[in-house]
PDB file of C-alpha atoms in Angstrom:
ATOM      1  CA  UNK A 115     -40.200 -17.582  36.039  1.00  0.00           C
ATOM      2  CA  UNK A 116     -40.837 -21.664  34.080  1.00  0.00           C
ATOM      3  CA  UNK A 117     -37.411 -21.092  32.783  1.00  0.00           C
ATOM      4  CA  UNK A 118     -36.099 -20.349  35.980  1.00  0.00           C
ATOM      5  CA  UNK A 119     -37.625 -22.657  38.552  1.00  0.00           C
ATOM      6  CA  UNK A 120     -36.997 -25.502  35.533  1.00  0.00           C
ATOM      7  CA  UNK A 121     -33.589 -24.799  35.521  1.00  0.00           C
ATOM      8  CA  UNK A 122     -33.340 -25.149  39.367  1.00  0.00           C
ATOM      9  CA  UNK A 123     -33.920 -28.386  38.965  1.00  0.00           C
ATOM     10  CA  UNK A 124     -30.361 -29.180  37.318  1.00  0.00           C
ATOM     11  CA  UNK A 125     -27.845 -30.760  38.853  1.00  0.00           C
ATOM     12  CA  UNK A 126     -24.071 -28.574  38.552  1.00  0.00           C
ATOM     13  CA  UNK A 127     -21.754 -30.931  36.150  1.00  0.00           C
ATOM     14  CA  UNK A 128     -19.133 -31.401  39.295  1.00  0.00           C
ATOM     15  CA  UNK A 129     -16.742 -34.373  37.068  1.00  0.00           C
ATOM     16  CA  UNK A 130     -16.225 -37.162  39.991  1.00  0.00           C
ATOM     17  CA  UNK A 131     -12.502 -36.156  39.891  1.00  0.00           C
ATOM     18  CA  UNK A 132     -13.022 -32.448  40.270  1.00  0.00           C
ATOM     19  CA  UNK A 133     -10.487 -30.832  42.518  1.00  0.00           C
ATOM     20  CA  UNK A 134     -11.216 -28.156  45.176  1.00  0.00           C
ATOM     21  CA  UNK A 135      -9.964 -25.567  42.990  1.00  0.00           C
ATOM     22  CA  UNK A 136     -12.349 -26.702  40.304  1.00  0.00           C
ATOM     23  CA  UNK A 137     -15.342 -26.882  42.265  1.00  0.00           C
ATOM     24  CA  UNK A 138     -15.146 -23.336  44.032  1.00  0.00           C
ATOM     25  CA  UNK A 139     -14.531 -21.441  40.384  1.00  0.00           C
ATOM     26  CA  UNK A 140     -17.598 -23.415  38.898  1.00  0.00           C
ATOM     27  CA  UNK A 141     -19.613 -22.063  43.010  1.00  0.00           C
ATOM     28  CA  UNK A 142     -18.054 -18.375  41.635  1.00  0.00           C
ATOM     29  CA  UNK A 143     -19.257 -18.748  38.213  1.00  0.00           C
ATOM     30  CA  UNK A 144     -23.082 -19.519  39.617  1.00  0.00           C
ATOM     31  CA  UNK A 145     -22.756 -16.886  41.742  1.00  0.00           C
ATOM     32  CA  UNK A 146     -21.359 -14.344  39.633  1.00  0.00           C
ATOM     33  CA  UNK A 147     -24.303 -15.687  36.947  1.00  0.00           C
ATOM     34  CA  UNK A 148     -27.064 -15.218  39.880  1.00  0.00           C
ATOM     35  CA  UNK A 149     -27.771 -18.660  39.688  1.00  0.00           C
ATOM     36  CA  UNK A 150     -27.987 -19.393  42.813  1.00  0.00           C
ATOM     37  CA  UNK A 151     -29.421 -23.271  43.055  1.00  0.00           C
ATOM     38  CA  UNK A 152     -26.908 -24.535  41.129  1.00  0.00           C
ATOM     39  CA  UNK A 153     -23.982 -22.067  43.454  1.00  0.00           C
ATOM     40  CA  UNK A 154     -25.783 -23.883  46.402  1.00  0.00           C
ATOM     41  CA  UNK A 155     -24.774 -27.497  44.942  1.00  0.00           C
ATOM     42  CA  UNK A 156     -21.530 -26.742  44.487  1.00  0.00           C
ATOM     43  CA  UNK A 157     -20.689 -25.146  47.493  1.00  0.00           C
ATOM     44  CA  UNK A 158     -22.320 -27.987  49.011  1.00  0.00           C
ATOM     45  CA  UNK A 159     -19.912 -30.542  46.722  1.00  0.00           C
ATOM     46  CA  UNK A 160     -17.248 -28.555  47.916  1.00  0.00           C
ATOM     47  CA  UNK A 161     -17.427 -28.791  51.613  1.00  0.00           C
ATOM     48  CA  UNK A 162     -18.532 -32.124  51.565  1.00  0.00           C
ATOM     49  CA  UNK A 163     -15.754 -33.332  49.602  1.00  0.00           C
ATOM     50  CA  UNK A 164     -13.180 -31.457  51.194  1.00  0.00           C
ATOM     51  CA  UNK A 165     -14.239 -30.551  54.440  1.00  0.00           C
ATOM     52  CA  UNK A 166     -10.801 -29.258  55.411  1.00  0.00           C
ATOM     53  CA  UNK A 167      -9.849 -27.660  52.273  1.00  0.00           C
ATOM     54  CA  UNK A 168      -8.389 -24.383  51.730  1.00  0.00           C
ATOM     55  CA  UNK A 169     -12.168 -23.322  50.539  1.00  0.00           C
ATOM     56  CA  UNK A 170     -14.091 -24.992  53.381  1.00  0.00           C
ATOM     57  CA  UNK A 171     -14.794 -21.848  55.855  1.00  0.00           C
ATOM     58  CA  UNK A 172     -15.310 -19.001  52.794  1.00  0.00           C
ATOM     59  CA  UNK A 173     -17.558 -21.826  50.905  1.00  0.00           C
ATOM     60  CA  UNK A 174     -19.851 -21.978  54.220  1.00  0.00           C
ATOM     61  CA  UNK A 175     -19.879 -18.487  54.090  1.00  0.00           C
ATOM     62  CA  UNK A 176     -21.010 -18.146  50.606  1.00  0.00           C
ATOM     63  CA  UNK A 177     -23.618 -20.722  51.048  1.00  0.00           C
ATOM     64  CA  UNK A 178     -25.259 -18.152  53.352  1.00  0.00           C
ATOM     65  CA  UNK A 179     -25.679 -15.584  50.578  1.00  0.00           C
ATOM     66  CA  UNK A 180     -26.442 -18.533  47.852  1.00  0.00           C
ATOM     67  CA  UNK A 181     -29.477 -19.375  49.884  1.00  0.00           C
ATOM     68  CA  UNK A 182     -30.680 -16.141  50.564  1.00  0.00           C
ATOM     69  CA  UNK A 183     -30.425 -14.932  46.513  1.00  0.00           C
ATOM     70  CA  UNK A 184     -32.182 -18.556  46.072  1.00  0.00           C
ATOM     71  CA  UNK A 185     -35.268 -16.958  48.312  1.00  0.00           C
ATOM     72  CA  UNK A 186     -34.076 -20.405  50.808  1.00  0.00           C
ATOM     73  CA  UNK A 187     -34.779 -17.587  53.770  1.00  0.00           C
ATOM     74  CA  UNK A 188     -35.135 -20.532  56.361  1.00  0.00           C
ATOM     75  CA  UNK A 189     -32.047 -22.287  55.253  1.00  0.00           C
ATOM     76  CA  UNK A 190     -30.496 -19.316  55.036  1.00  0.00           C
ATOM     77  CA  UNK A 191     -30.758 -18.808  58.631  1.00  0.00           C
ATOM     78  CA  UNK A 192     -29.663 -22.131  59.185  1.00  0.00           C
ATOM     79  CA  UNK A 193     -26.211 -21.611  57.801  1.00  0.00           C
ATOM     80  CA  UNK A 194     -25.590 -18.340  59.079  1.00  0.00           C
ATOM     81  CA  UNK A 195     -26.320 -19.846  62.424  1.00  0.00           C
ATOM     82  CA  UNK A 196     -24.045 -22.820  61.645  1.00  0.00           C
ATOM     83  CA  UNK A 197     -21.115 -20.222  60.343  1.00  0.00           C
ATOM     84  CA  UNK A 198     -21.437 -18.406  63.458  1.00  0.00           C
ATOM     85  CA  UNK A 199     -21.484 -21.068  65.777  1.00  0.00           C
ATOM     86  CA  UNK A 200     -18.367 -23.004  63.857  1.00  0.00           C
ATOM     87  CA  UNK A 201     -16.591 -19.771  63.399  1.00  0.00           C
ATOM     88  CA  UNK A 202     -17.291 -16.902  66.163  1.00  0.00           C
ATOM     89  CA  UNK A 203     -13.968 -15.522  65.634  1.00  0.00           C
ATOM     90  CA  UNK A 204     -13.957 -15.329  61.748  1.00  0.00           C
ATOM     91  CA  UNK A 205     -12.964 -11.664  60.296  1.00  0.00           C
ATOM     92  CA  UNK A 206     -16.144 -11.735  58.076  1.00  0.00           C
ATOM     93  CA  UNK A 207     -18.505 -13.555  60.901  1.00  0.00           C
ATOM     94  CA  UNK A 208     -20.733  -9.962  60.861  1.00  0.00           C
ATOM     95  CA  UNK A 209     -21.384 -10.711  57.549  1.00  0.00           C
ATOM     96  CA  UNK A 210     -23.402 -13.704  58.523  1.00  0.00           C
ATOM     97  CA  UNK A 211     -25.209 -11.853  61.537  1.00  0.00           C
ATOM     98  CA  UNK A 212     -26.085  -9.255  58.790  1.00  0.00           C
ATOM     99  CA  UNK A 213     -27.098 -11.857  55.773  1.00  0.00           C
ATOM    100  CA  UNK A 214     -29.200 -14.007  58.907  1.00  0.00           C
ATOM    101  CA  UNK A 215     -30.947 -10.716  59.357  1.00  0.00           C
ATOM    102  CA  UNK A 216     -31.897 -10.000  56.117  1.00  0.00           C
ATOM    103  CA  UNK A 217     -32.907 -13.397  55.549  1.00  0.00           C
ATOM    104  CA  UNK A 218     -35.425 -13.636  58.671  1.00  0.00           C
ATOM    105  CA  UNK A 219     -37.132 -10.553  57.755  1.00  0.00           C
ATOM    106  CA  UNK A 220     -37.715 -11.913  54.523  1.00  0.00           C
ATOM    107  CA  UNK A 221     -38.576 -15.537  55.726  1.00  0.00           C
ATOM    108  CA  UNK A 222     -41.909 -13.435  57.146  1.00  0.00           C
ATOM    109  CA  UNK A 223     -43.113 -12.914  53.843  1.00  0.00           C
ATOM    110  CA  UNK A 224     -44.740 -14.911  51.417  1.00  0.00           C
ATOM    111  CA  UNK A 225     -44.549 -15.698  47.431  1.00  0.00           C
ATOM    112  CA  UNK A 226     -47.601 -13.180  46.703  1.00  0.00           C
ATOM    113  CA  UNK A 227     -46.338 -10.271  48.597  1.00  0.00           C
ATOM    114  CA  UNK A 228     -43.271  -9.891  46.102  1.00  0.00           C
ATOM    115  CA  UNK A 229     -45.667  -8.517  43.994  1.00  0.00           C
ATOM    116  CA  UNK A 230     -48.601  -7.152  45.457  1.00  0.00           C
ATOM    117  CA  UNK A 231     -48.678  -4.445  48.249  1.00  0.00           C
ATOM    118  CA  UNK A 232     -49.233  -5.802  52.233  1.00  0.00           C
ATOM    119  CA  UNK A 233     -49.639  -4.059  55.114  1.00  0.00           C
ATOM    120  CA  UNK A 234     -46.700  -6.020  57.333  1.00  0.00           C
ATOM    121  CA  UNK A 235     -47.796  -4.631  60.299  1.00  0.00           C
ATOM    122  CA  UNK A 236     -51.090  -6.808  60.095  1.00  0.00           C
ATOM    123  CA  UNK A 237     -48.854  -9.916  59.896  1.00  0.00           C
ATOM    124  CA  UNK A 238     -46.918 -11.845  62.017  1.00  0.00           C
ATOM    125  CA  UNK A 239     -43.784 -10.265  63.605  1.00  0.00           C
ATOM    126  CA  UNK A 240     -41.777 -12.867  64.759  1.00  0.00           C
ATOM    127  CA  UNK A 241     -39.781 -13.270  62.020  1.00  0.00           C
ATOM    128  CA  UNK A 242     -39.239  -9.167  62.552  1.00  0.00           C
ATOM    129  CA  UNK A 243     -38.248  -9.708  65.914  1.00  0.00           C
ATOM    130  CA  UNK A 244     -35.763 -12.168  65.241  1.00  0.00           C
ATOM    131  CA  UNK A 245     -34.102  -9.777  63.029  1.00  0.00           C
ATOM    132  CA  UNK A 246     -34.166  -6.666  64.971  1.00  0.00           C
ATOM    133  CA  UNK A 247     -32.114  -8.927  67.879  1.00  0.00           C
ATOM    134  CA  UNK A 248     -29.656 -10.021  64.508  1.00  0.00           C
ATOM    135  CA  UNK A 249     -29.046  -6.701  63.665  1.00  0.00           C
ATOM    136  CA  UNK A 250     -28.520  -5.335  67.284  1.00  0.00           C
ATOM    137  CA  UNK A 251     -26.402  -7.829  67.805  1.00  0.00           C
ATOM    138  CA  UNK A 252     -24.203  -6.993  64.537  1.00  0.00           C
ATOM    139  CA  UNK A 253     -24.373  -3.503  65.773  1.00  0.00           C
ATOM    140  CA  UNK A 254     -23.296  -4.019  69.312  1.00  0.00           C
ATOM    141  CA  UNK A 255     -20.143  -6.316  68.498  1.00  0.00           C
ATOM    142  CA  UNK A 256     -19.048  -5.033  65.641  1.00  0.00           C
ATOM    143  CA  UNK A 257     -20.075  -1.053  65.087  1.00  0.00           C
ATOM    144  CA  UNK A 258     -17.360  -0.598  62.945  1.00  0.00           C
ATOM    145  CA  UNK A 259     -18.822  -3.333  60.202  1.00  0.00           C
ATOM    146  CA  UNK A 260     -19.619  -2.098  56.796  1.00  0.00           C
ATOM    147  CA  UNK A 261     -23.296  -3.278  57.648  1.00  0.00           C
ATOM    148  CA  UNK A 262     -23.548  -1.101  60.674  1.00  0.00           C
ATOM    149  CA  UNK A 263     -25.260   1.460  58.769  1.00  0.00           C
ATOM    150  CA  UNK A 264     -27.592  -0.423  57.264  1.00  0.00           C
ATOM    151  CA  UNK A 265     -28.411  -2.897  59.876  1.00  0.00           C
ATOM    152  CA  UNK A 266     -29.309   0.456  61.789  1.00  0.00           C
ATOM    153  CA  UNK A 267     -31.394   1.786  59.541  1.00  0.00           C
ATOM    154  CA  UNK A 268     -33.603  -1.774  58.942  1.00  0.00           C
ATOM    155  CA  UNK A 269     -33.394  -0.927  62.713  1.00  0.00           C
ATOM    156  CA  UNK A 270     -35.287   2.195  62.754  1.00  0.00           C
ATOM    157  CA  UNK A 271     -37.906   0.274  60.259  1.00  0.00           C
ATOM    158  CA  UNK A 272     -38.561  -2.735  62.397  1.00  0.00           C
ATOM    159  CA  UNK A 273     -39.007  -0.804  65.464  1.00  0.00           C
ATOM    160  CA  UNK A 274     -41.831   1.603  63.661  1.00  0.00           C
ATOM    161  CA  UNK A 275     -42.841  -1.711  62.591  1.00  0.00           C
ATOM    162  CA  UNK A 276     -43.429  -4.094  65.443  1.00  0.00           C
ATOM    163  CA  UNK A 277     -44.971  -0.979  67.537  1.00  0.00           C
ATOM    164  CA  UNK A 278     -47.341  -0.150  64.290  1.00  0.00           C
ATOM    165  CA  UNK A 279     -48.281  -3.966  64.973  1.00  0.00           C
ATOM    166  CA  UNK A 280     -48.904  -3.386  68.548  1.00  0.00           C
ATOM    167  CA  UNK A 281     -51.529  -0.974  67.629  1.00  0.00           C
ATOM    168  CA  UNK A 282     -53.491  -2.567  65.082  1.00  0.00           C
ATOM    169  CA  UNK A 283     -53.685  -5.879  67.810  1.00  0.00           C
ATOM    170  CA  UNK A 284     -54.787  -2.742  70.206  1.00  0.00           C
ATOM    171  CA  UNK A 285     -57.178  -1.827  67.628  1.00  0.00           C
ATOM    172  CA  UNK A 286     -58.715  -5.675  67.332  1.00  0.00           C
ATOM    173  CA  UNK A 287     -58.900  -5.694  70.982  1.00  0.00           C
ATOM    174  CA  UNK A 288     -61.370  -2.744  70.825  1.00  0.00           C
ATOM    175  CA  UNK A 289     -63.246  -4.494  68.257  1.00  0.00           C
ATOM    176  CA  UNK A 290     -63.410  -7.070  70.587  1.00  0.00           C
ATOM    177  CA  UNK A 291     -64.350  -4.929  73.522  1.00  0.00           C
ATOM    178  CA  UNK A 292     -61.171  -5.741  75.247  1.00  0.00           C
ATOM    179  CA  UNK A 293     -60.919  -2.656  76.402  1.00  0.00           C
ATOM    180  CA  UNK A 294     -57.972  -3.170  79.282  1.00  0.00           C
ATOM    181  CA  UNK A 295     -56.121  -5.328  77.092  1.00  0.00           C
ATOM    182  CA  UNK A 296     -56.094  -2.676  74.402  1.00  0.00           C
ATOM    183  CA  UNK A 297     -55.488   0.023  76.808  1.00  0.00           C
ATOM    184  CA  UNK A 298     -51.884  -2.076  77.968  1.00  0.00           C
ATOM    185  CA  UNK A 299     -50.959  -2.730  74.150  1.00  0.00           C
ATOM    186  CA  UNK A 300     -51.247   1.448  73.750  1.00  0.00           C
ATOM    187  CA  UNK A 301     -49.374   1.984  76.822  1.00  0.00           C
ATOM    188  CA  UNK A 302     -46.414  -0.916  75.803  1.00  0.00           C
ATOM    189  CA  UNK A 303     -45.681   1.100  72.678  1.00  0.00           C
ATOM    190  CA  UNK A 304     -45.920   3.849  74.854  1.00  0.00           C
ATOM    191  CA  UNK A 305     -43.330   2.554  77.414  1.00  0.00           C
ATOM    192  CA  UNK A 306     -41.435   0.449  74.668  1.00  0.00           C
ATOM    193  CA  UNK A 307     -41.123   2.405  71.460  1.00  0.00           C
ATOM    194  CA  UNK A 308     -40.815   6.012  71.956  1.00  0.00           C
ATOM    195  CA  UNK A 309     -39.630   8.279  69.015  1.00  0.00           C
ATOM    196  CA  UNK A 310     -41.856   5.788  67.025  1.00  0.00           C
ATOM    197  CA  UNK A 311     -44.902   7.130  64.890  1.00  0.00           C
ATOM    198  CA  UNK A 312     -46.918   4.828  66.249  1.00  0.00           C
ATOM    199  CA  UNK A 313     -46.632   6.525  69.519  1.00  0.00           C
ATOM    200  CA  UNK A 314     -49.642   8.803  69.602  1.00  0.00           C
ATOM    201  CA  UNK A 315     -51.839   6.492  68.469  1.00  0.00           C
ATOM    202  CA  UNK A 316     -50.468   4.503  71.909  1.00  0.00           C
ATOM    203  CA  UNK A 317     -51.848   7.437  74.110  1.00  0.00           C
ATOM    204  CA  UNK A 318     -54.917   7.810  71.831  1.00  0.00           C
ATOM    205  CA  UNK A 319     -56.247   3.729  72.481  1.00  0.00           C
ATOM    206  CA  UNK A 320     -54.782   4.133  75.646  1.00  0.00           C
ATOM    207  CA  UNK A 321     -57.831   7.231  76.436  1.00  0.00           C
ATOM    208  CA  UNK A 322     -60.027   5.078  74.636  1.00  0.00           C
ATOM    209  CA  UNK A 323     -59.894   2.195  76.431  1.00  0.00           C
ATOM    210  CA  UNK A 324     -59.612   3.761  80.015  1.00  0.00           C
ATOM    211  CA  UNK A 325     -63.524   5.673  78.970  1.00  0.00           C
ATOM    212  CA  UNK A 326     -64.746   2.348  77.509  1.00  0.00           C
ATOM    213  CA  UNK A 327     -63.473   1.129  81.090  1.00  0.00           C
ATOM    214  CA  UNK A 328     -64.839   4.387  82.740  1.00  0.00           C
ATOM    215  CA  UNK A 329     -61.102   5.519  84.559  1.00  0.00           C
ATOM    216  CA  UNK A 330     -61.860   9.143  83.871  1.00  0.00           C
ATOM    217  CA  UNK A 331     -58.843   9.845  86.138  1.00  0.00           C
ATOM    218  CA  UNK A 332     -56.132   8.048  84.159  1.00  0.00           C
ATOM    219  CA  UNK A 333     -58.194   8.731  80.818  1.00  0.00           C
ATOM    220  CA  UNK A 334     -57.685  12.855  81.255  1.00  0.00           C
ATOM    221  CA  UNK A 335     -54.215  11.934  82.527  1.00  0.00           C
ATOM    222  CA  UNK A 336     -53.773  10.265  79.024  1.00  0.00           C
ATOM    223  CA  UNK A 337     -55.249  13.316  76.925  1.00  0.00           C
ATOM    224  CA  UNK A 338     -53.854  15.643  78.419  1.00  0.00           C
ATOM    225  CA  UNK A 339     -50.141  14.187  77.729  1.00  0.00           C
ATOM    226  CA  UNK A 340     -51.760  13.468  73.963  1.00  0.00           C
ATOM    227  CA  UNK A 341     -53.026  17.343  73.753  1.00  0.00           C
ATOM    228  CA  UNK A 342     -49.402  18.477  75.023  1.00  0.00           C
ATOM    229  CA  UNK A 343     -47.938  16.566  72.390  1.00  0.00           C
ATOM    230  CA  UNK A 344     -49.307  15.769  69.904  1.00  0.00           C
ATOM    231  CA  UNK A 345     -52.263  18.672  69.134  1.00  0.00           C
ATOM    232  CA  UNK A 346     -53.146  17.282  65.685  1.00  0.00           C
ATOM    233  CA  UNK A 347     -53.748  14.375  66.670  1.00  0.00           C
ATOM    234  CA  UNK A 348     -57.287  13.137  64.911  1.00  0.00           C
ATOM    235  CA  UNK A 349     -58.822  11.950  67.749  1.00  0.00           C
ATOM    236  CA  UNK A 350     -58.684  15.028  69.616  1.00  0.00           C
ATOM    237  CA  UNK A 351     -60.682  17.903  68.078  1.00  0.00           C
ATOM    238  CA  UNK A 352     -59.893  21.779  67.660  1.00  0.00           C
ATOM    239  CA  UNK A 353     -60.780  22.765  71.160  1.00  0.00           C
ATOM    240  CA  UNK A 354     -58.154  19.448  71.995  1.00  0.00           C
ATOM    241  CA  UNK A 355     -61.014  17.303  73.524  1.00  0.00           C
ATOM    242  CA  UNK A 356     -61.196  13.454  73.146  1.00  0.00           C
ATOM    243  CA  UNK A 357     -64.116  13.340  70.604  1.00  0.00           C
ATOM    244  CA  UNK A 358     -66.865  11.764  70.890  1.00  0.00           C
ATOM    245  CA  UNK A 359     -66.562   9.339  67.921  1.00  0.00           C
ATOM    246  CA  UNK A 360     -63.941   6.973  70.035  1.00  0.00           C
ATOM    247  CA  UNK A 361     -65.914   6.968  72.747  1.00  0.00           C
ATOM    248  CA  UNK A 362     -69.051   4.430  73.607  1.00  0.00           C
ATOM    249  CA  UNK A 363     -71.585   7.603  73.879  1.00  0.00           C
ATOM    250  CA  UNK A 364     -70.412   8.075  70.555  1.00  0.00           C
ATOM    251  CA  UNK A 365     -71.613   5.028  68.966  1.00  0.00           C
ATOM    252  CA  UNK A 366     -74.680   2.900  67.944  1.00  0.00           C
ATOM    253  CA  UNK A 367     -75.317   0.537  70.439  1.00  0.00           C
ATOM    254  CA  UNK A 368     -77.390  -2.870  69.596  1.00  0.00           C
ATOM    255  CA  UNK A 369     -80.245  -4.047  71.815  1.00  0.00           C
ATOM    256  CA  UNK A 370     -78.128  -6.842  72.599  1.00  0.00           C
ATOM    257  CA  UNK A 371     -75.506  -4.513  73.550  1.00  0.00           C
ATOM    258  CA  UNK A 372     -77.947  -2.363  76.150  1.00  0.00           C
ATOM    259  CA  UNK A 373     -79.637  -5.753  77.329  1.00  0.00           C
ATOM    260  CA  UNK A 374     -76.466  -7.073  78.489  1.00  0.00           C
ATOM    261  CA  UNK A 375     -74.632  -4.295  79.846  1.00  0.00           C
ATOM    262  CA  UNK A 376     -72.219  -4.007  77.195  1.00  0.00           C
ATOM    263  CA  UNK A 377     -71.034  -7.581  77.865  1.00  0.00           C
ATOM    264  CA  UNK A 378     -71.861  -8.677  74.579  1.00  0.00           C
ATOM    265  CA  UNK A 379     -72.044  -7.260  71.044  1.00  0.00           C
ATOM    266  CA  UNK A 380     -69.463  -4.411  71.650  1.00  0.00           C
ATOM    267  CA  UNK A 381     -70.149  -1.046  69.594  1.00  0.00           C
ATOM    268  CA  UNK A 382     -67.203  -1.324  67.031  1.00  0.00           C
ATOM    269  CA  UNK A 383     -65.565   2.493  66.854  1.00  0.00           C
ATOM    270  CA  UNK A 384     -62.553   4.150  64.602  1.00  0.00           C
ATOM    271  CA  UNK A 385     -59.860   2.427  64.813  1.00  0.00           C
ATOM    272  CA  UNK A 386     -56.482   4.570  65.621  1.00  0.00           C
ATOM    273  CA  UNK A 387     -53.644   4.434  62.416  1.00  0.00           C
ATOM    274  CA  UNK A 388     -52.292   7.977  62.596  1.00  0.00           C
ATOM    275  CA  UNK A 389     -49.509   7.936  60.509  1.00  0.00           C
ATOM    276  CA  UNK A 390     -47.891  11.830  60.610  1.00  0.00           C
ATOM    277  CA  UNK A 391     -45.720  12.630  57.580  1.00  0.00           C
ATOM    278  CA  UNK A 392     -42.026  13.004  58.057  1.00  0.00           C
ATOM    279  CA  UNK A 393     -40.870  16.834  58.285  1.00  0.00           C
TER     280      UNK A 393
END
């Protein structure tokens, strides 16, 4: 990793009389070499020298993929959204929608979670969001790319993502003893990411919060579509009752809790991350 970042650091030998020819093989040779700092300067020499060179639009598209293998996520985006904008009619422009993608879902993560396990549902999604609206973009102009099927399938992972998200924030919010707020997060994922795994856990907080907030009518409305559907579902138990360990009679209340109505020091119960195995 010292040898690497150290060698970042050098500047590509581009000879002040280098033609356009010269400088793109030396780009290739960086790339081709994975040395993608050095690719980045040359492709850089390149188009700024000869802005309307026979290299110009393919060396702004490279740049794109020499920041992204450079982990330059954020000015990765940057050029793909420069490419794009300079070039919307360019054969390879879903390339760039693609390669922006990638890059803003790895822009979300940080140097130490290279290496160690996160949970990236208990981060921030924006960065998710932004490429989930890349990739359905790539998708609906161009289904016939050779990134269609990929950009599909990151897809199918950011969606189970960003409504996994929705519950754990549902899950603070009953922490919290925000109990309609956590009740509308479980019925967005509901309403927003069906076919998700996340979405029984939806109707589960959903029930939870209505009994913290003592709608027995819409909280039986919301077992009773969790019982049809999902049976195994922890929080219900054999006879397919709500049990009593998500609900407040279930818990240990503080003095402070009974004093005050349940305004303050909320009982803190299981939290809902049902995660059914596939098959």
């Amino acid at each position: 990793m010292l040898a690497a970042c150290s060698g970042n650091d050098d500047m590509p030998d581009i000879a002040a009389d280098s033609g356009e020819q010269q400088i793109y093989d030396q780009a290739q040779r960086y790339l081709n070499n994975r040395n993608y700092s050095l690719a980045v300067r040359s492709l850089q020499a390149l188009e700024s020298r000869y802005p309307f060179g026979k290299f110009a639009e393919q060396a702004q598209l490279e740049i794109i993929y020499a920041h992204y293998g450079a982990f330059e996520y954020e000015a990765a985006v940057e050029a793909a959204d420069r490419f794009i904008r300079l070039h919307p009619q360019h054969p390879s422009v879903d390339y760039a929608y693609y390669l922006k993608g990638l890059a803003a879902i790895n822009a979300e993560r940080d140097f130490l979670s290279r290496f160690i396990p996160m949970d990236e549902t208990k981060r921030d999604v924006s960065r998710s969001k932004e490429a989930f609206a890349e990739f359905a973009q790539l998708l609906s102009r161009y289904p016939d790319s050779p990134y269609a099927a990929d950009a599909k399938a990151r897809m199918v992972h950011l969606r189970n993502l960003l409504a996994r998200h929705e519950i754990n924030v549902a899950n603070y919010y009953i922490r919290r003893g925000a109990y309609l707020a956590a009740a509308n997060r479980g019925r967005y994922v509901v309403e927003n990411f069906q076919r998700t795994p996340a979405v029984p856990d939806g109707l589960a907080v959903m029930a939870q919060g209505y009994i913290f907030l003592d709608m027995d009518e819409l909280a039986r409305d919301t077992i009773e579509v969790l019982r049809l559907n999902y049976p195994e579902h922890p929080a219900l138990d054999r006879d397919g009752e709500f049990r009593t360990t998500f609900t407040l009679e279930g818990q240990q209340r503080s003095w402070i809790n009974k004093l005050s109505f349940g305004l303050f020091d909320p009982p803190k119960p299981p939290q809902f991350n049902y995660r059914p195995q596939a098959g």
